Amino acid sequence: ALMITDECINCDVCEPECPNEAISMGEEFYQIEHSKCTECVGHFDEPQCVQLCPVACIPVNPAHVESREMLMQKYLRLTAAA
Ligand code: SF4
Ligand code: SF4
């Protein structure tokens, strides 16, 4: 999963583009719910939020490093639950 750092300027661009609705406004800046972020695996070739973010503040969440296979499993779980 990816994460949003405190460099986020709350530009609102990424939130509507997340295919998993993993992005929401936090207390001070946007945040990513790691259990919903597949790094866009299953939906797009590249993470949409990273593509769009004007300040490049969306790195991999070091507490939730996942392989492509794990991300694909998450995608399948999320779409099965939907
Ligand atoms: Fe959403 Fe994709 Fe960004 Fe994860 S990488 S937060 S799934 S847009
Ligand atoms: Fe923050 Fe980047 Fe999302 Fe804009 S696109 S709200 S700067 S994380």
PDB file of N, CA and C and ligand atoms in Angstrom:
ATOM      1  N   ALA A   1       0.844  -1.198   0.000  1.00  0.00           N
ATOM      2  CA  ALA A   1       0.000   0.000   0.000  1.00  0.00           C
ATOM      3  C   ALA A   1       0.877   1.245   0.000  1.00  0.00           C
ATOM      4  N   LEU A   2       0.308   2.316  -0.550  1.00  0.00           N
ATOM      5  CA  LEU A   2       1.009   3.595  -0.527  1.00  0.00           C
ATOM      6  C   LEU A   2       0.509   4.419   0.653  1.00  0.00           C
ATOM      7  N   MET A   3       1.209   5.543   0.893  1.00  0.00           N
ATOM      8  CA  MET A   3       0.792   6.441   1.974  1.00  0.00           C
ATOM      9  C   MET A   3       1.018   7.882   1.524  1.00  0.00           C
ATOM     10  N   ILE A   4       0.319   8.798   2.173  1.00  0.00           N
ATOM     11  CA  ILE A   4       0.455  10.224   1.870  1.00  0.00           C
ATOM     12  C   ILE A   4       1.200  10.880   3.022  1.00  0.00           C
ATOM     13  N   THR A   5       2.248  11.635   2.678  1.00  0.00           N
ATOM     14  CA  THR A   5       3.058  12.276   3.721  1.00  0.00           C
ATOM     15  C   THR A   5       2.521  13.677   4.037  1.00  0.00           C
ATOM     16  N   ASP A   6       3.115  14.304   5.063  1.00  0.00           N
ATOM     17  CA  ASP A   6       2.662  15.641   5.471  1.00  0.00           C
ATOM     18  C   ASP A   6       3.051  16.742   4.481  1.00  0.00           C
ATOM     19  N   GLU A   7       3.684  16.328   3.363  1.00  0.00           N
ATOM     20  CA  GLU A   7       3.931  17.316   2.298  1.00  0.00           C
ATOM     21  C   GLU A   7       2.682  17.563   1.460  1.00  0.00           C
ATOM     22  N   CYS A   8       1.642  16.776   1.669  1.00  0.00           N
ATOM     23  CA  CYS A   8       0.371  16.928   0.942  1.00  0.00           C
ATOM     24  C   CYS A   8      -0.162  18.348   1.113  1.00  0.00           C
ATOM     25  N   ILE A   9      -0.576  18.954  -0.014  1.00  0.00           N
ATOM     26  CA  ILE A   9      -1.110  20.325   0.015  1.00  0.00           C
ATOM     27  C   ILE A   9      -2.636  20.334  -0.101  1.00  0.00           C
ATOM     28  N   ASN A  10      -3.261  19.168   0.109  1.00  0.00           N
ATOM     29  CA  ASN A  10      -4.726  19.073   0.093  1.00  0.00           C
ATOM     30  C   ASN A  10      -5.324  19.638  -1.195  1.00  0.00           C
ATOM     31  N   CYS A  11      -4.746  19.246  -2.312  1.00  0.00           N
ATOM     32  CA  CYS A  11      -5.221  19.791  -3.592  1.00  0.00           C
ATOM     33  C   CYS A  11      -6.487  19.089  -4.079  1.00  0.00           C
ATOM     34  N   ASP A  12      -6.865  17.984  -3.442  1.00  0.00           N
ATOM     35  CA  ASP A  12      -8.119  17.272  -3.744  1.00  0.00           C
ATOM     36  C   ASP A  12      -8.092  16.485  -5.063  1.00  0.00           C
ATOM     37  N   VAL A  13      -6.963  16.422  -5.732  1.00  0.00           N
ATOM     38  CA  VAL A  13      -6.924  15.789  -7.054  1.00  0.00           C
ATOM     39  C   VAL A  13      -6.983  14.267  -6.971  1.00  0.00           C
ATOM     40  N   CYS A  14      -6.298  13.672  -6.017  1.00  0.00           N
ATOM     41  CA  CYS A  14      -6.174  12.215  -5.997  1.00  0.00           C
ATOM     42  C   CYS A  14      -7.439  11.511  -5.520  1.00  0.00           C
ATOM     43  N   GLU A  15      -8.124  12.095  -4.567  1.00  0.00           N
ATOM     44  CA  GLU A  15      -9.227  11.391  -3.885  1.00  0.00           C
ATOM     45  C   GLU A  15     -10.267  10.813  -4.854  1.00  0.00           C
ATOM     46  N   PRO A  16     -10.794  11.626  -5.797  1.00  0.00           N
ATOM     47  CA  PRO A  16     -11.827  11.054  -6.690  1.00  0.00           C
ATOM     48  C   PRO A  16     -11.285  10.049  -7.702  1.00  0.00           C
ATOM     49  N   GLU A  17      -9.972   9.990  -7.896  1.00  0.00           N
ATOM     50  CA  GLU A  17      -9.393   9.117  -8.918  1.00  0.00           C
ATOM     51  C   GLU A  17      -9.018   7.732  -8.404  1.00  0.00           C
ATOM     52  N   CYS A  18      -9.103   7.517  -7.112  1.00  0.00           N
ATOM     53  CA  CYS A  18      -8.727   6.210  -6.560  1.00  0.00           C
ATOM     54  C   CYS A  18      -9.807   5.179  -6.882  1.00  0.00           C
ATOM     55  N   PRO A  19      -9.474   4.107  -7.583  1.00  0.00           N
ATOM     56  CA  PRO A  19     -10.475   3.110  -7.971  1.00  0.00           C
ATOM     57  C   PRO A  19     -10.995   2.303  -6.780  1.00  0.00           C
ATOM     58  N   ASN A  20     -10.282   2.362  -5.658  1.00  0.00           N
ATOM     59  CA  ASN A  20     -10.670   1.586  -4.481  1.00  0.00           C
ATOM     60  C   ASN A  20     -11.257   2.447  -3.362  1.00  0.00           C
ATOM     61  N   GLU A  21     -11.435   3.710  -3.622  1.00  0.00           N
ATOM     62  CA  GLU A  21     -11.926   4.641  -2.587  1.00  0.00           C
ATOM     63  C   GLU A  21     -11.110   4.512  -1.300  1.00  0.00           C
ATOM     64  N   ALA A  22      -9.797   4.438  -1.488  1.00  0.00           N
ATOM     65  CA  ALA A  22      -8.898   4.285  -0.339  1.00  0.00           C
ATOM     66  C   ALA A  22      -8.437   5.623   0.219  1.00  0.00           C
ATOM     67  N   ILE A  23      -8.688   6.707  -0.507  1.00  0.00           N
ATOM     68  CA  ILE A  23      -8.181   8.022  -0.106  1.00  0.00           C
ATOM     69  C   ILE A  23      -9.297   8.839   0.526  1.00  0.00           C
ATOM     70  N   SER A  24      -8.984   9.447   1.665  1.00  0.00           N
ATOM     71  CA  SER A  24      -9.960  10.325   2.311  1.00  0.00           C
ATOM     72  C   SER A  24      -9.218  11.436   3.033  1.00  0.00           C
ATOM     73  N   MET A  25      -9.947  12.472   3.395  1.00  0.00           N
ATOM     74  CA  MET A  25      -9.340  13.573   4.133  1.00  0.00           C
ATOM     75  C   MET A  25      -9.087  13.127   5.562  1.00  0.00           C
ATOM     76  N   GLY A  26      -7.862  13.355   6.046  1.00  0.00           N
ATOM     77  CA  GLY A  26      -7.546  13.057   7.437  1.00  0.00           C
ATOM     78  C   GLY A  26      -7.685  14.302   8.281  1.00  0.00           C
ATOM     79  N   GLU A  27      -7.041  14.333   9.425  1.00  0.00           N
ATOM     80  CA  GLU A  27      -7.168  15.495  10.310  1.00  0.00           C
ATOM     81  C   GLU A  27      -6.525  16.739   9.707  1.00  0.00           C
ATOM     82  N   GLU A  28      -5.363  16.556   9.065  1.00  0.00           N
ATOM     83  CA  GLU A  28      -4.673  17.724   8.512  1.00  0.00           C
ATOM     84  C   GLU A  28      -4.420  17.625   7.012  1.00  0.00           C
ATOM     85  N   PHE A  29      -4.327  16.404   6.514  1.00  0.00           N
ATOM     86  CA  PHE A  29      -4.098  16.222   5.075  1.00  0.00           C
ATOM     87  C   PHE A  29      -4.687  14.875   4.679  1.00  0.00           C
ATOM     88  N   TYR A  30      -4.661  14.624   3.387  1.00  0.00           N
ATOM     89  CA  TYR A  30      -5.276  13.393   2.890  1.00  0.00           C
ATOM     90  C   TYR A  30      -4.526  12.154   3.399  1.00  0.00           C
ATOM     91  N   GLN A  31      -5.232  11.050   3.477  1.00  0.00           N
ATOM     92  CA  GLN A  31      -4.645   9.798   3.947  1.00  0.00           C
ATOM     93  C   GLN A  31      -5.133   8.645   3.081  1.00  0.00           C
ATOM     94  N   ILE A  32      -4.356   7.551   3.108  1.00  0.00           N
ATOM     95  CA  ILE A  32      -4.717   6.340   2.366  1.00  0.00           C
ATOM     96  C   ILE A  32      -4.976   5.217   3.362  1.00  0.00           C
ATOM     97  N   GLU A  33      -6.151   4.603   3.252  1.00  0.00           N
ATOM     98  CA  GLU A  33      -6.463   3.420   4.060  1.00  0.00           C
ATOM     99  C   GLU A  33      -5.711   2.239   3.445  1.00  0.00           C
ATOM    100  N   HIS A  34      -4.689   1.752   4.158  1.00  0.00           N
ATOM    101  CA  HIS A  34      -3.794   0.755   3.557  1.00  0.00           C
ATOM    102  C   HIS A  34      -4.525  -0.532   3.173  1.00  0.00           C
ATOM    103  N   SER A  35      -5.578  -0.885   3.906  1.00  0.00           N
ATOM    104  CA  SER A  35      -6.273  -2.141   3.611  1.00  0.00           C
ATOM    105  C   SER A  35      -7.048  -2.070   2.293  1.00  0.00           C
ATOM    106  N   LYS A  36      -7.259  -0.857   1.770  1.00  0.00           N
ATOM    107  CA  LYS A  36      -7.988  -0.702   0.509  1.00  0.00           C
ATOM    108  C   LYS A  36      -7.074  -0.368  -0.663  1.00  0.00           C
ATOM    109  N   CYS A  37      -5.823   0.006  -0.402  1.00  0.00           N
ATOM    110  CA  CYS A  37      -4.922   0.431  -1.490  1.00  0.00           C
ATOM    111  C   CYS A  37      -4.219  -0.775  -2.094  1.00  0.00           C
ATOM    112  N   THR A  38      -4.505  -1.054  -3.370  1.00  0.00           N
ATOM    113  CA  THR A  38      -3.838  -2.141  -4.092  1.00  0.00           C
ATOM    114  C   THR A  38      -2.684  -1.609  -4.935  1.00  0.00           C
ATOM    115  N   GLU A  39      -2.283  -0.348  -4.698  1.00  0.00           N
ATOM    116  CA  GLU A  39      -1.303   0.332  -5.560  1.00  0.00           C
ATOM    117  C   GLU A  39      -1.812   0.343  -7.001  1.00  0.00           C
ATOM    118  N   CYS A  40      -3.138   0.285  -7.103  1.00  0.00           N
ATOM    119  CA  CYS A  40      -3.881   0.266  -8.367  1.00  0.00           C
ATOM    120  C   CYS A  40      -3.756  -1.048  -9.134  1.00  0.00           C
ATOM    121  N   VAL A  41      -3.129  -2.058  -8.550  1.00  0.00           N
ATOM    122  CA  VAL A  41      -3.086  -3.382  -9.185  1.00  0.00           C
ATOM    123  C   VAL A  41      -4.527  -3.879  -9.379  1.00  0.00           C
ATOM    124  N   GLY A  42      -4.802  -4.401 -10.568  1.00  0.00           N
ATOM    125  CA  GLY A  42      -6.150  -4.860 -10.905  1.00  0.00           C
ATOM    126  C   GLY A  42      -6.957  -3.815 -11.658  1.00  0.00           C
ATOM    127  N   HIS A  43      -6.545  -2.548 -11.525  1.00  0.00           N
ATOM    128  CA  HIS A  43      -7.286  -1.452 -12.168  1.00  0.00           C
ATOM    129  C   HIS A  43      -6.458  -0.735 -13.230  1.00  0.00           C
ATOM    130  N   PHE A  44      -5.224  -0.367 -12.866  1.00  0.00           N
ATOM    131  CA  PHE A  44      -4.379   0.438 -13.751  1.00  0.00           C
ATOM    132  C   PHE A  44      -2.938  -0.053 -13.694  1.00  0.00           C
ATOM    133  N   ASP A  45      -2.171   0.303 -14.720  1.00  0.00           N
ATOM    134  CA  ASP A  45      -0.757  -0.076 -14.758  1.00  0.00           C
ATOM    135  C   ASP A  45       0.084   0.720 -13.768  1.00  0.00           C
ATOM    136  N   GLU A  46      -0.352   1.936 -13.473  1.00  0.00           N
ATOM    137  CA  GLU A  46       0.404   2.798 -12.566  1.00  0.00           C
ATOM    138  C   GLU A  46      -0.523   3.314 -11.480  1.00  0.00           C
ATOM    139  N   PRO A  47       0.000   3.547 -10.275  1.00  0.00           N
ATOM    140  CA  PRO A  47      -0.829   4.144  -9.223  1.00  0.00           C
ATOM    141  C   PRO A  47      -1.366   5.502  -9.672  1.00  0.00           C
ATOM    142  N   GLN A  48      -2.662   5.628  -9.720  1.00  0.00           N
ATOM    143  CA  GLN A  48      -3.279   6.858 -10.235  1.00  0.00           C
ATOM    144  C   GLN A  48      -2.947   8.064  -9.374  1.00  0.00           C
ATOM    145  N   CYS A  49      -2.937   7.886  -8.086  1.00  0.00           N
ATOM    146  CA  CYS A  49      -2.669   9.023  -7.195  1.00  0.00           C
ATOM    147  C   CYS A  49      -1.252   9.552  -7.405  1.00  0.00           C
ATOM    148  N   VAL A  50      -0.296   8.639  -7.579  1.00  0.00           N
ATOM    149  CA  VAL A  50       1.097   9.050  -7.795  1.00  0.00           C
ATOM    150  C   VAL A  50       1.219   9.800  -9.119  1.00  0.00           C
ATOM    151  N   GLN A  51       0.504   9.309 -10.135  1.00  0.00           N
ATOM    152  CA  GLN A  51       0.540   9.961 -11.442  1.00  0.00           C
ATOM    153  C   GLN A  51       0.058  11.404 -11.367  1.00  0.00           C
ATOM    154  N   LEU A  52      -0.932  11.643 -10.515  1.00  0.00           N
ATOM    155  CA  LEU A  52      -1.602  12.942 -10.486  1.00  0.00           C
ATOM    156  C   LEU A  52      -1.040  13.911  -9.457  1.00  0.00           C
ATOM    157  N   CYS A  53      -0.432  13.416  -8.427  1.00  0.00           N
ATOM    158  CA  CYS A  53      -0.038  14.285  -7.309  1.00  0.00           C
ATOM    159  C   CYS A  53       0.993  15.323  -7.754  1.00  0.00           C
ATOM    160  N   PRO A  54       0.699  16.610  -7.552  1.00  0.00           N
ATOM    161  CA  PRO A  54       1.610  17.658  -8.026  1.00  0.00           C
ATOM    162  C   PRO A  54       2.857  17.830  -7.154  1.00  0.00           C
ATOM    163  N   VAL A  55       2.851  17.261  -5.961  1.00  0.00           N
ATOM    164  CA  VAL A  55       4.007  17.460  -5.075  1.00  0.00           C
ATOM    165  C   VAL A  55       4.722  16.147  -4.724  1.00  0.00           C
ATOM    166  N   ALA A  56       4.344  15.060  -5.382  1.00  0.00           N
ATOM    167  CA  ALA A  56       5.052  13.773  -5.211  1.00  0.00           C
ATOM    168  C   ALA A  56       5.209  13.385  -3.742  1.00  0.00           C
ATOM    169  N   CYS A  57       4.074  13.349  -3.045  1.00  0.00           N
ATOM    170  CA  CYS A  57       4.121  13.042  -1.604  1.00  0.00           C
ATOM    171  C   CYS A  57       3.477  11.696  -1.290  1.00  0.00           C
ATOM    172  N   ILE A  58       3.518  10.733  -2.258  1.00  0.00           N
ATOM    173  CA  ILE A  58       2.841   9.449  -2.054  1.00  0.00           C
ATOM    174  C   ILE A  58       3.814   8.290  -2.242  1.00  0.00           C
ATOM    175  N   PRO A  59       4.607   7.965  -1.229  1.00  0.00           N
ATOM    176  CA  PRO A  59       5.535   6.831  -1.306  1.00  0.00           C
ATOM    177  C   PRO A  59       4.861   5.525  -0.870  1.00  0.00           C
ATOM    178  N   VAL A  60       5.614   4.431  -0.988  1.00  0.00           N
ATOM    179  CA  VAL A  60       5.155   3.161  -0.427  1.00  0.00           C
ATOM    180  C   VAL A  60       5.119   3.290   1.097  1.00  0.00           C
ATOM    181  N   ASN A  61       4.071   2.772   1.697  1.00  0.00           N
ATOM    182  CA  ASN A  61       3.946   2.760   3.155  1.00  0.00           C
ATOM    183  C   ASN A  61       4.904   1.699   3.711  1.00  0.00           C
ATOM    184  N   PRO A  62       5.948   2.122   4.445  1.00  0.00           N
ATOM    185  CA  PRO A  62       6.950   1.145   4.897  1.00  0.00           C
ATOM    186  C   PRO A  62       6.385   0.100   5.855  1.00  0.00           C
ATOM    187  N   ALA A  63       5.246   0.383   6.461  1.00  0.00           N
ATOM    188  CA  ALA A  63       4.614  -0.586   7.355  1.00  0.00           C
ATOM    189  C   ALA A  63       3.752  -1.588   6.578  1.00  0.00           C
ATOM    190  N   HIS A  64       3.552  -1.321   5.285  1.00  0.00           N
ATOM    191  CA  HIS A  64       2.673  -2.192   4.483  1.00  0.00           C
ATOM    192  C   HIS A  64       3.265  -2.395   3.091  1.00  0.00           C
ATOM    193  N   VAL A  65       4.468  -2.957   3.053  1.00  0.00           N
ATOM    194  CA  VAL A  65       5.109  -3.296   1.783  1.00  0.00           C
ATOM    195  C   VAL A  65       4.523  -4.627   1.305  1.00  0.00           C
ATOM    196  N   GLU A  66       4.022  -4.654   0.065  1.00  0.00           N
ATOM    197  CA  GLU A  66       3.348  -5.855  -0.444  1.00  0.00           C
ATOM    198  C   GLU A  66       3.854  -6.203  -1.839  1.00  0.00           C
ATOM    199  N   SER A  67       3.898  -7.501  -2.124  1.00  0.00           N
ATOM    200  CA  SER A  67       4.278  -7.959  -3.464  1.00  0.00           C
ATOM    201  C   SER A  67       3.100  -7.745  -4.407  1.00  0.00           C
ATOM    202  N   ARG A  68       3.385  -7.817  -5.707  1.00  0.00           N
ATOM    203  CA  ARG A  68       2.317  -7.698  -6.692  1.00  0.00           C
ATOM    204  C   ARG A  68       1.257  -8.791  -6.482  1.00  0.00           C
ATOM    205  N   GLU A  69       1.692  -9.992  -6.111  1.00  0.00           N
ATOM    206  CA  GLU A  69       0.735 -11.076  -5.868  1.00  0.00           C
ATOM    207  C   GLU A  69      -0.167 -10.741  -4.674  1.00  0.00           C
ATOM    208  N   MET A  70       0.419 -10.197  -3.631  1.00  0.00           N
ATOM    209  CA  MET A  70      -0.388  -9.816  -2.461  1.00  0.00           C
ATOM    210  C   MET A  70      -1.378  -8.716  -2.828  1.00  0.00           C
ATOM    211  N   LEU A  71      -0.923  -7.770  -3.648  1.00  0.00           N
ATOM    212  CA  LEU A  71      -1.812  -6.677  -4.060  1.00  0.00           C
ATOM    213  C   LEU A  71      -2.938  -7.207  -4.929  1.00  0.00           C
ATOM    214  N   MET A  72      -2.642  -8.190  -5.781  1.00  0.00           N
ATOM    215  CA  MET A  72      -3.686  -8.787  -6.613  1.00  0.00           C
ATOM    216  C   MET A  72      -4.696  -9.549  -5.755  1.00  0.00           C
ATOM    217  N   GLN A  73      -4.214 -10.248  -4.728  1.00  0.00           N
ATOM    218  CA  GLN A  73      -5.127 -10.922  -3.794  1.00  0.00           C
ATOM    219  C   GLN A  73      -6.032  -9.916  -3.096  1.00  0.00           C
ATOM    220  N   LYS A  74      -5.455  -8.773  -2.706  1.00  0.00           N
ATOM    221  CA  LYS A  74      -6.262  -7.732  -2.058  1.00  0.00           C
ATOM    222  C   LYS A  74      -7.327  -7.220  -3.018  1.00  0.00           C
ATOM    223  N   TYR A  75      -6.912  -6.986  -4.273  1.00  0.00           N
ATOM    224  CA  TYR A  75      -7.865  -6.531  -5.300  1.00  0.00           C
ATOM    225  C   TYR A  75      -9.030  -7.526  -5.422  1.00  0.00           C
ATOM    226  N   LEU A  76      -8.703  -8.819  -5.461  1.00  0.00           N
ATOM    227  CA  LEU A  76      -9.753  -9.829  -5.607  1.00  0.00           C
ATOM    228  C   LEU A  76     -10.663  -9.855  -4.383  1.00  0.00           C
ATOM    229  N   ARG A  77     -10.079  -9.694  -3.183  1.00  0.00           N
ATOM    230  CA  ARG A  77     -10.900  -9.624  -1.961  1.00  0.00           C
ATOM    231  C   ARG A  77     -11.829  -8.425  -2.003  1.00  0.00           C
ATOM    232  N   LEU A  78     -11.282  -7.269  -2.392  1.00  0.00           N
ATOM    233  CA  LEU A  78     -12.078  -6.036  -2.398  1.00  0.00           C
ATOM    234  C   LEU A  78     -13.210  -6.117  -3.414  1.00  0.00           C
ATOM    235  N   THR A  79     -12.928  -6.683  -4.598  1.00  0.00           N
ATOM    236  CA  THR A  79     -13.975  -6.726  -5.615  1.00  0.00           C
ATOM    237  C   THR A  79     -15.004  -7.806  -5.280  1.00  0.00           C
ATOM    238  N   ALA A  80     -14.593  -8.853  -4.591  1.00  0.00           N
ATOM    239  CA  ALA A  80     -15.558  -9.876  -4.173  1.00  0.00           C
ATOM    240  C   ALA A  80     -16.499  -9.328  -3.109  1.00  0.00           C
ATOM    241  N   ALA A  81     -15.947  -8.443  -2.253  1.00  0.00           N
ATOM    242  CA  ALA A  81     -16.753  -7.884  -1.172  1.00  0.00           C
ATOM    243  C   ALA A  81     -17.691  -6.794  -1.674  1.00  0.00           C
ATOM    244  N   ALA A  82     -17.373  -6.223  -2.829  1.00  0.00           N
ATOM    245  CA  ALA A  82     -18.148  -5.076  -3.307  1.00  0.00           C
ATOM    246  C   ALA A  82     -19.501  -5.496  -3.880  1.00  0.00           C
TER     247      ALA A  82
HETATM  248 FE1  SF4 B   1      -5.884   4.423  -4.616  1.00  0.00          FE
HETATM  249 FE2  SF4 B   1      -4.282   3.438  -6.451  1.00  0.00          FE
HETATM  250 FE3  SF4 B   1      -3.465   5.489  -4.974  1.00  0.00          FE
HETATM  251 FE4  SF4 B   1      -3.719   3.093  -3.840  1.00  0.00          FE
HETATM  252  S1  SF4 B   1      -2.285   3.643  -5.494  1.00  0.00           S
HETATM  253  S2  SF4 B   1      -4.484   5.035  -3.021  1.00  0.00           S
HETATM  254  S3  SF4 B   1      -5.472   2.229  -4.972  1.00  0.00           S
HETATM  255  S4  SF4 B   1      -5.159   5.509  -6.462  1.00  0.00           S
HETATM  256 FE1  SF4 B   2      -2.307  15.616  -1.383  1.00  0.00          FE
HETATM  257 FE2  SF4 B   2      -1.028  14.832  -3.579  1.00  0.00          FE
HETATM  258 FE3  SF4 B   2      -3.518  13.988  -3.086  1.00  0.00          FE
HETATM  259 FE4  SF4 B   2      -3.076  16.523  -3.776  1.00  0.00          FE
HETATM  260  S1  SF4 B   2      -2.732  14.712  -5.064  1.00  0.00           S
HETATM  261  S2  SF4 B   2      -4.425  15.811  -2.121  1.00  0.00           S
HETATM  262  S3  SF4 B   2      -1.116  16.925  -2.764  1.00  0.00           S
HETATM  263  S4  SF4 B   2      -1.693  13.518  -1.887  1.00  0.00           S
END
